[in-house]
Short mmCIF file of N, CA and C in Angstrom, two decimals:
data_model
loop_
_atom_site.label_atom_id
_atom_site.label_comp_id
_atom_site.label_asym_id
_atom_site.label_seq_id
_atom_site.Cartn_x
_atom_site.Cartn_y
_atom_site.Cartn_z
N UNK C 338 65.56 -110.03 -116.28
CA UNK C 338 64.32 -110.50 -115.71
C UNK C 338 63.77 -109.46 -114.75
N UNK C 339 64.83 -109.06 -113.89
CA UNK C 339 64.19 -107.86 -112.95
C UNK C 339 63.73 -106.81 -113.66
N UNK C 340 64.13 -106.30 -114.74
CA UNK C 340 63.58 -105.20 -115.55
C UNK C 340 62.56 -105.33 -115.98
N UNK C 341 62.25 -106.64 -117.09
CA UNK C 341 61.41 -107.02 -117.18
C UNK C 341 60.06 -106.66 -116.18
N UNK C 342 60.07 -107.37 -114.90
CA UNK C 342 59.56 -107.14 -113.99
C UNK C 342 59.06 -105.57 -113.43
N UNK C 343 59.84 -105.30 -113.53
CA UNK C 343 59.86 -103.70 -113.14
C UNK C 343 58.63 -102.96 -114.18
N UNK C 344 58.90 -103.32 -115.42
CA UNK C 344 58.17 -102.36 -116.29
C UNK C 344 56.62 -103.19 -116.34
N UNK C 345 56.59 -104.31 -116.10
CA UNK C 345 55.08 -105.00 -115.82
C UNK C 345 54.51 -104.12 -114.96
N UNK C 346 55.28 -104.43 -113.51
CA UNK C 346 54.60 -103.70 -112.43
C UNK C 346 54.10 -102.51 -112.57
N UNK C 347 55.09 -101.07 -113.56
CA UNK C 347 54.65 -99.69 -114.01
C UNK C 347 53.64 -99.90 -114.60
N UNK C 348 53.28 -101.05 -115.78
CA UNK C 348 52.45 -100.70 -116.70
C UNK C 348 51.06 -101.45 -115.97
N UNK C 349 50.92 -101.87 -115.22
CA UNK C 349 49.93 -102.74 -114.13
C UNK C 349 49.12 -101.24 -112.93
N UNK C 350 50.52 -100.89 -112.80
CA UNK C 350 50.28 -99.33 -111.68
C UNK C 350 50.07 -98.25 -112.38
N UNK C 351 50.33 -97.95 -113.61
CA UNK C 351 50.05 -96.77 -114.38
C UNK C 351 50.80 -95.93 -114.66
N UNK C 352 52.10 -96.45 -113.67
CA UNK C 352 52.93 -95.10 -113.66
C UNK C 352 54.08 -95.70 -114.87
N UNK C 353 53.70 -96.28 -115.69
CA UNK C 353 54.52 -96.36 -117.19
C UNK C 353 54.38 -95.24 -117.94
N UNK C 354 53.14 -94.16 -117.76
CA UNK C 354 52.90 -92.95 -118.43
C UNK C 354 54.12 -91.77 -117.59
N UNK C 355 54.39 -91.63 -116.81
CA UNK C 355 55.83 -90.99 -116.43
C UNK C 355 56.83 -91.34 -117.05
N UNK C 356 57.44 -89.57 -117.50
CA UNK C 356 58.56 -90.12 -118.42
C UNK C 356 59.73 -89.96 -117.40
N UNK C 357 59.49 -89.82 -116.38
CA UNK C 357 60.50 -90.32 -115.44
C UNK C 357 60.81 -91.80 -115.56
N UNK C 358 60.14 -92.28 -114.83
CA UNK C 358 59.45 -93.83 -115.31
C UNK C 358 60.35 -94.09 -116.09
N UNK C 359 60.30 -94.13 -117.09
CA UNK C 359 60.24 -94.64 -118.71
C UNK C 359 61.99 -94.06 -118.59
N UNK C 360 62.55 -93.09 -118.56
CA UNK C 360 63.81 -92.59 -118.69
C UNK C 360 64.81 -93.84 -117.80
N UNK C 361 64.19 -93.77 -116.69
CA UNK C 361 64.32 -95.08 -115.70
C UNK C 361 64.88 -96.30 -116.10
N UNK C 362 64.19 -96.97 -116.59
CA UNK C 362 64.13 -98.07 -117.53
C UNK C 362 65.15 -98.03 -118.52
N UNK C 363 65.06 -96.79 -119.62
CA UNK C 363 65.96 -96.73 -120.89
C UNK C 363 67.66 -96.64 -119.87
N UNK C 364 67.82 -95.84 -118.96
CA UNK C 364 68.97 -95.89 -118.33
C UNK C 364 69.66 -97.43 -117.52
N UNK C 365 68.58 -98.09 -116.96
CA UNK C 365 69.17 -99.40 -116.22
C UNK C 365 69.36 -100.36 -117.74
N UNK C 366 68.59 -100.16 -118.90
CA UNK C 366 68.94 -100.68 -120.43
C UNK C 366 70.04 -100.67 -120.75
N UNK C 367 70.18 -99.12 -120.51
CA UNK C 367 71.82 -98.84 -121.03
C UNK C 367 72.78 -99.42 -120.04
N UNK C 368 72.90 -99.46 -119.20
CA UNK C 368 73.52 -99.82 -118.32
C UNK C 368 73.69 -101.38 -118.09
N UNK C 369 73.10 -102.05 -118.42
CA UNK C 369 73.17 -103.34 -118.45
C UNK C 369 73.79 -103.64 -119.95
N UNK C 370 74.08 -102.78 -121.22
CA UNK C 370 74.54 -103.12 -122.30
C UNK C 370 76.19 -102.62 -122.07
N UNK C 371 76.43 -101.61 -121.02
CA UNK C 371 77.36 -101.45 -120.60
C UNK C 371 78.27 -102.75 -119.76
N UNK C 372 77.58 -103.03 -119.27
CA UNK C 372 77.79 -104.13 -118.94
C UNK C 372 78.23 -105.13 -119.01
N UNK C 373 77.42 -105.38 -120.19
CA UNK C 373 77.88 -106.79 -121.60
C UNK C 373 79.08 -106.13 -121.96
N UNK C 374 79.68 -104.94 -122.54
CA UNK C 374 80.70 -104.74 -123.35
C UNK C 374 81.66 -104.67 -122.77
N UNK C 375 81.91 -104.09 -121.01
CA UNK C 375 82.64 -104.43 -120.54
C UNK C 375 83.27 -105.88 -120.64
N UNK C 376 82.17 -107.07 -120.23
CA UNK C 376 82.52 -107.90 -120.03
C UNK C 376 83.06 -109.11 -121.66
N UNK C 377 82.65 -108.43 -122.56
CA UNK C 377 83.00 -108.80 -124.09
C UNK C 377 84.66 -108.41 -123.90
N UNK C 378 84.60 -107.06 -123.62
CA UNK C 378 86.23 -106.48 -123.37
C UNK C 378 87.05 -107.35 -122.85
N UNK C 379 86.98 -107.59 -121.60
CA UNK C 379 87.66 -108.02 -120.34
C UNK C 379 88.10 -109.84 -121.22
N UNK C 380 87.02 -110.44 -121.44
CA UNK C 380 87.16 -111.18 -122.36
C UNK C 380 87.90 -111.45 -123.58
N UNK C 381 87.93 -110.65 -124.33
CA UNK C 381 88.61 -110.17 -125.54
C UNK C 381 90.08 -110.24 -125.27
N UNK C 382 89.84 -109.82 -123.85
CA UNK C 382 91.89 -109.17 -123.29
C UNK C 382 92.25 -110.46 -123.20
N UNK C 383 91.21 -110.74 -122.55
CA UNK C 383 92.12 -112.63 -121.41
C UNK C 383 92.09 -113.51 -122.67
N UNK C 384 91.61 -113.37 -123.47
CA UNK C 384 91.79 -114.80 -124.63
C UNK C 384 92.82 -113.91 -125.85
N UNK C 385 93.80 -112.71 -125.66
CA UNK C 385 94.53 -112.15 -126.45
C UNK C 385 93.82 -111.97 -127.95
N UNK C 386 92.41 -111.76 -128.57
CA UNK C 386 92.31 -111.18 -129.11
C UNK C 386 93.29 -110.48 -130.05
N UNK C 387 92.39 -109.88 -131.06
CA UNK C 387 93.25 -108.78 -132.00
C UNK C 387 93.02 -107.43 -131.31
N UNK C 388 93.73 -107.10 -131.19
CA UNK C 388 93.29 -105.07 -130.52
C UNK C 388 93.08 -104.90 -131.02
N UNK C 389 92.30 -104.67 -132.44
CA UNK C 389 91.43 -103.79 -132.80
C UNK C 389 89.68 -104.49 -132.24
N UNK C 390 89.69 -105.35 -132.11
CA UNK C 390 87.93 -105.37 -131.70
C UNK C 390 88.71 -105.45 -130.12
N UNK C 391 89.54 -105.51 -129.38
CA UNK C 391 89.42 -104.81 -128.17
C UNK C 391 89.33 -103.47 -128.43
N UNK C 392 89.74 -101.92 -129.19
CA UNK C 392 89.57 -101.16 -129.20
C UNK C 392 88.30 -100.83 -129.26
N UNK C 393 87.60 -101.46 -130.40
CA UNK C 393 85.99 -101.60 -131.13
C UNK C 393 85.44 -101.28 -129.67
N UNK C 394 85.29 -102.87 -129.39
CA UNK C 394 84.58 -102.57 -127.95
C UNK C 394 84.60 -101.70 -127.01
N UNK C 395 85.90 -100.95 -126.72
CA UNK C 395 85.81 -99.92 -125.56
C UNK C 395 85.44 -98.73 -126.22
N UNK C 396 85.54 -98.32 -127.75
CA UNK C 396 84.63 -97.65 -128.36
C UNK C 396 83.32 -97.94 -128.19
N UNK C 397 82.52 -99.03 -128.15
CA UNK C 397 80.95 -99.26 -128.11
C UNK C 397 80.70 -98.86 -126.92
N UNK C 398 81.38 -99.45 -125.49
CA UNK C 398 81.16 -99.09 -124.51
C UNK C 398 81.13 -97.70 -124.11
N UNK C 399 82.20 -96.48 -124.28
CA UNK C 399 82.31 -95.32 -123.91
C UNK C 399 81.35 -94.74 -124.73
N UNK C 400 80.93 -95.00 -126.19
CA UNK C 400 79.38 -94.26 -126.52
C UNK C 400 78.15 -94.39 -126.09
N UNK C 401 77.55 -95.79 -125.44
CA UNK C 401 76.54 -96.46 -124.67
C UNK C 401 76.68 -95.42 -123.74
N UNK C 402 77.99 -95.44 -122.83
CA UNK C 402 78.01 -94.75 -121.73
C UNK C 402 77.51 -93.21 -121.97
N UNK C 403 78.33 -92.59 -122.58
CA UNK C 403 77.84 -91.65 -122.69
C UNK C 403 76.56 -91.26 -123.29
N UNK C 404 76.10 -91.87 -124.08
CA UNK C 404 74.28 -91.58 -124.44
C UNK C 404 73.77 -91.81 -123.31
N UNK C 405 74.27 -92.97 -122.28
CA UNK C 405 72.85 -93.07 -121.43
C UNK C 405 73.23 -91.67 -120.45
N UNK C 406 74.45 -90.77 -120.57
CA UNK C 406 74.40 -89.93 -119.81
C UNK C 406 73.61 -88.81 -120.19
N UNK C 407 73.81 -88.34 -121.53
CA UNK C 407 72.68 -87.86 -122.32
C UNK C 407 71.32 -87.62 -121.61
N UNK C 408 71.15 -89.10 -122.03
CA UNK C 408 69.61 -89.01 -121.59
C UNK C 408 69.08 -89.32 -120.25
N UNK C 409 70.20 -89.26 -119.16
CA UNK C 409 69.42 -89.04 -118.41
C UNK C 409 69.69 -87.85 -117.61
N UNK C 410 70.43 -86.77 -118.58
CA UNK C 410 70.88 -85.10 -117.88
C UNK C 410 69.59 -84.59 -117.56
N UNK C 411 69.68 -84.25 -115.92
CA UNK C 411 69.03 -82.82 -115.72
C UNK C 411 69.48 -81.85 -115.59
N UNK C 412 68.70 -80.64 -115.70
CA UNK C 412 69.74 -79.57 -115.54
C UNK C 412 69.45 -79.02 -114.28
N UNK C 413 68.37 -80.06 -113.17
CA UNK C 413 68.18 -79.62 -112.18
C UNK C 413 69.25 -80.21 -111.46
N UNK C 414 70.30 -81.06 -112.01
CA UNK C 414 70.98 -81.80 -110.77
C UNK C 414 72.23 -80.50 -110.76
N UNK C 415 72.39 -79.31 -111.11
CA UNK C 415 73.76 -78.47 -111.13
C UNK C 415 73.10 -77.47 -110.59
N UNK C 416 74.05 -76.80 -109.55
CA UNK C 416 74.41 -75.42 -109.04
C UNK C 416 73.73 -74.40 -110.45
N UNK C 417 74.16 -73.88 -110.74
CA UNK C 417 73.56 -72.74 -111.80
C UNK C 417 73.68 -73.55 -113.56
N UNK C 418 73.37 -72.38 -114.29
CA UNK C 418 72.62 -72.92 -115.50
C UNK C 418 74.02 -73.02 -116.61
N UNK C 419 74.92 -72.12 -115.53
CA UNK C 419 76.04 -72.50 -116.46
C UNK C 419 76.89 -73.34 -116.69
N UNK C 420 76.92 -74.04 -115.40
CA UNK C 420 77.28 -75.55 -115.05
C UNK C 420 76.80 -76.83 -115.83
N UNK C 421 75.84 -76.74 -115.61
CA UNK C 421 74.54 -77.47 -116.64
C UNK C 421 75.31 -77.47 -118.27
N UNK C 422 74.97 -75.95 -118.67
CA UNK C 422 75.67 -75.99 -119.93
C UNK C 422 76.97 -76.12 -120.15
N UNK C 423 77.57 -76.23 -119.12
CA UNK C 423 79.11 -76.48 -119.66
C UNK C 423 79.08 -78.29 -119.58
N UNK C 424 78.62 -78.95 -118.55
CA UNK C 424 78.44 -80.48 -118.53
C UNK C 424 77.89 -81.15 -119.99
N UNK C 425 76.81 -80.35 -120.50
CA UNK C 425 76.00 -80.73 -121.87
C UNK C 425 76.95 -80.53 -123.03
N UNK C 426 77.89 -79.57 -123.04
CA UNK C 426 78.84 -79.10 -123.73
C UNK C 426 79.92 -80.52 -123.75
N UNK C 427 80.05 -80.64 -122.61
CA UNK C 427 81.36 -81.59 -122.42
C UNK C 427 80.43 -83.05 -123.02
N UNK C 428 79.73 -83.63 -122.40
CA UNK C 428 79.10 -84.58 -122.96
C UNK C 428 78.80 -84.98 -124.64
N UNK C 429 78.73 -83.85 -125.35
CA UNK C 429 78.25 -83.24 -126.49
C UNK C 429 79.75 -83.92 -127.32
N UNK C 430 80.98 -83.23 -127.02
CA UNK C 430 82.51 -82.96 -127.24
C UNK C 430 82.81 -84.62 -126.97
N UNK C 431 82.26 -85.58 -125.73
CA UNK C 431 82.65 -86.70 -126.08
C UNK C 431 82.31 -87.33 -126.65
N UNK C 432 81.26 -86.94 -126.88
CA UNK C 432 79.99 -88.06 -127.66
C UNK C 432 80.44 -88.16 -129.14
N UNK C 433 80.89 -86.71 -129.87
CA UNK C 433 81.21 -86.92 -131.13
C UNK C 433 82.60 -87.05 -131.11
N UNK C 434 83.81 -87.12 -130.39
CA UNK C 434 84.89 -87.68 -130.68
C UNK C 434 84.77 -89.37 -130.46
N UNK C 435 83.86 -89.70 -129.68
CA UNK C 435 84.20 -91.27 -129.78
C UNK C 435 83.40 -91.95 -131.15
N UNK C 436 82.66 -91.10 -131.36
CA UNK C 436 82.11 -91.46 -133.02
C UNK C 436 83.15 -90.76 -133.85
N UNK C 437 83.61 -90.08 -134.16
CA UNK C 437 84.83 -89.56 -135.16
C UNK C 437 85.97 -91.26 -134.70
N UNK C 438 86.43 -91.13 -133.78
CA UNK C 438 86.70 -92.76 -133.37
C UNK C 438 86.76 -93.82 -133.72
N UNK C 439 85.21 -93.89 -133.52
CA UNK C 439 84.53 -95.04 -134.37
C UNK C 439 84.38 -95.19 -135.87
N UNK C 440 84.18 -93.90 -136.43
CA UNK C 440 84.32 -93.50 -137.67
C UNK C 440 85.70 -94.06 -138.34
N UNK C 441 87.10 -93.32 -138.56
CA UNK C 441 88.30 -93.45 -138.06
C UNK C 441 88.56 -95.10 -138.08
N UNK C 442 88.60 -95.89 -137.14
CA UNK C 442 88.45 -96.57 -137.19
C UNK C 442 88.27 -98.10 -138.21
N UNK C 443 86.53 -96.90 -138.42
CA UNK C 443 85.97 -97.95 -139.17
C UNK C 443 86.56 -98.15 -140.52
N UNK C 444 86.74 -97.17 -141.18
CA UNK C 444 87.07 -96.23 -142.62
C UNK C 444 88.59 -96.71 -142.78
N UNK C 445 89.74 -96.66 -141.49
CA UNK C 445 90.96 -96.93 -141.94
C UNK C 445 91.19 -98.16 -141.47
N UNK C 446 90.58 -98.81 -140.75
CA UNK C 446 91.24 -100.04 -140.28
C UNK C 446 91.60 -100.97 -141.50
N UNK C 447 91.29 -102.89 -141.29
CA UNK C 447 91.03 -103.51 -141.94
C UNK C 447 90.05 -103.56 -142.37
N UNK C 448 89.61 -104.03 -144.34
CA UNK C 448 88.41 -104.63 -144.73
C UNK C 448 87.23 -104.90 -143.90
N UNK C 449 87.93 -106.26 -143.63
CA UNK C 449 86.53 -106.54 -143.05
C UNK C 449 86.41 -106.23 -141.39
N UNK C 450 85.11 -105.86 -141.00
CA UNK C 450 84.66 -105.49 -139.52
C UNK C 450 84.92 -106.88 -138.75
N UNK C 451 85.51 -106.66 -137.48
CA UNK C 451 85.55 -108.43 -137.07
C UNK C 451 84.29 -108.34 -136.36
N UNK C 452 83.70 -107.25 -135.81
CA UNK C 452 82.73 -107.42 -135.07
C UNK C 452 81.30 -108.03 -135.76
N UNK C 453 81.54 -108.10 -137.38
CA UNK C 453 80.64 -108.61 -137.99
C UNK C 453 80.24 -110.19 -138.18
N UNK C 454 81.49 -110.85 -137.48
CA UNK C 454 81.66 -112.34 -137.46
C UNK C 454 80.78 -112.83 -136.16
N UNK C 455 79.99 -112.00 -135.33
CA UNK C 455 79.59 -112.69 -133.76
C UNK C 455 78.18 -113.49 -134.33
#
């Protein structure tokens, strides 16, 4: 609802045309889906679940996470440019091992996806 809110008010004030703005928004998004999966997780644990959709999930979560870090890298927030590129590098390196992961996963587990039953 507060988000909601938030992006009325930008698009009322004008400043919805900043892609600051707008980056803004897609990040407190992500972050609130982070959120949920944590709390799907935490869930998952306390009612003993199958570990594999506890795994699933902390897979969904650590890629959420990391995209919304993605997108909201500057390369003004680092000391020099090589810093920057070594952070984008590292980000880059997690991003596709938790999809190889997910991949992995998907490909060797069981048949059917349980996450397809919600």
């Amino acid at each position: 609802v507060d988000l909601s809110l938030k992006i009325f008010q930008s698009v009322m004030s004008g400043s919805i045309t900043d892609p600051l703005v707008v980056i803004g928004f897609i990040d407190t998004g992500l972050l609130l889906l982070i959120i949920v999966e944590v709390y799907q997780t935490v869930l998952a644990y306390v009612e003993e679940n199958d570990t594999r959709r506890i795994v699933q999930l902390v897979i969904y979560t650590g890629v959420i996470a990391m995209v919304r870090k993605a997108i909201i890298f500057r390369t003004s927030e680092y000391a020099t440019l090589e810093d920057a590129l070594f952070a984008a590098g590292s980000y880059a390196i997690i991003i596709f091992a938790l999809v190889a992961l997910l991949f992995v996963e998907r490909s060797y587990g069981s048949d059917s996806p349980l996450l397809s039953d919600r």
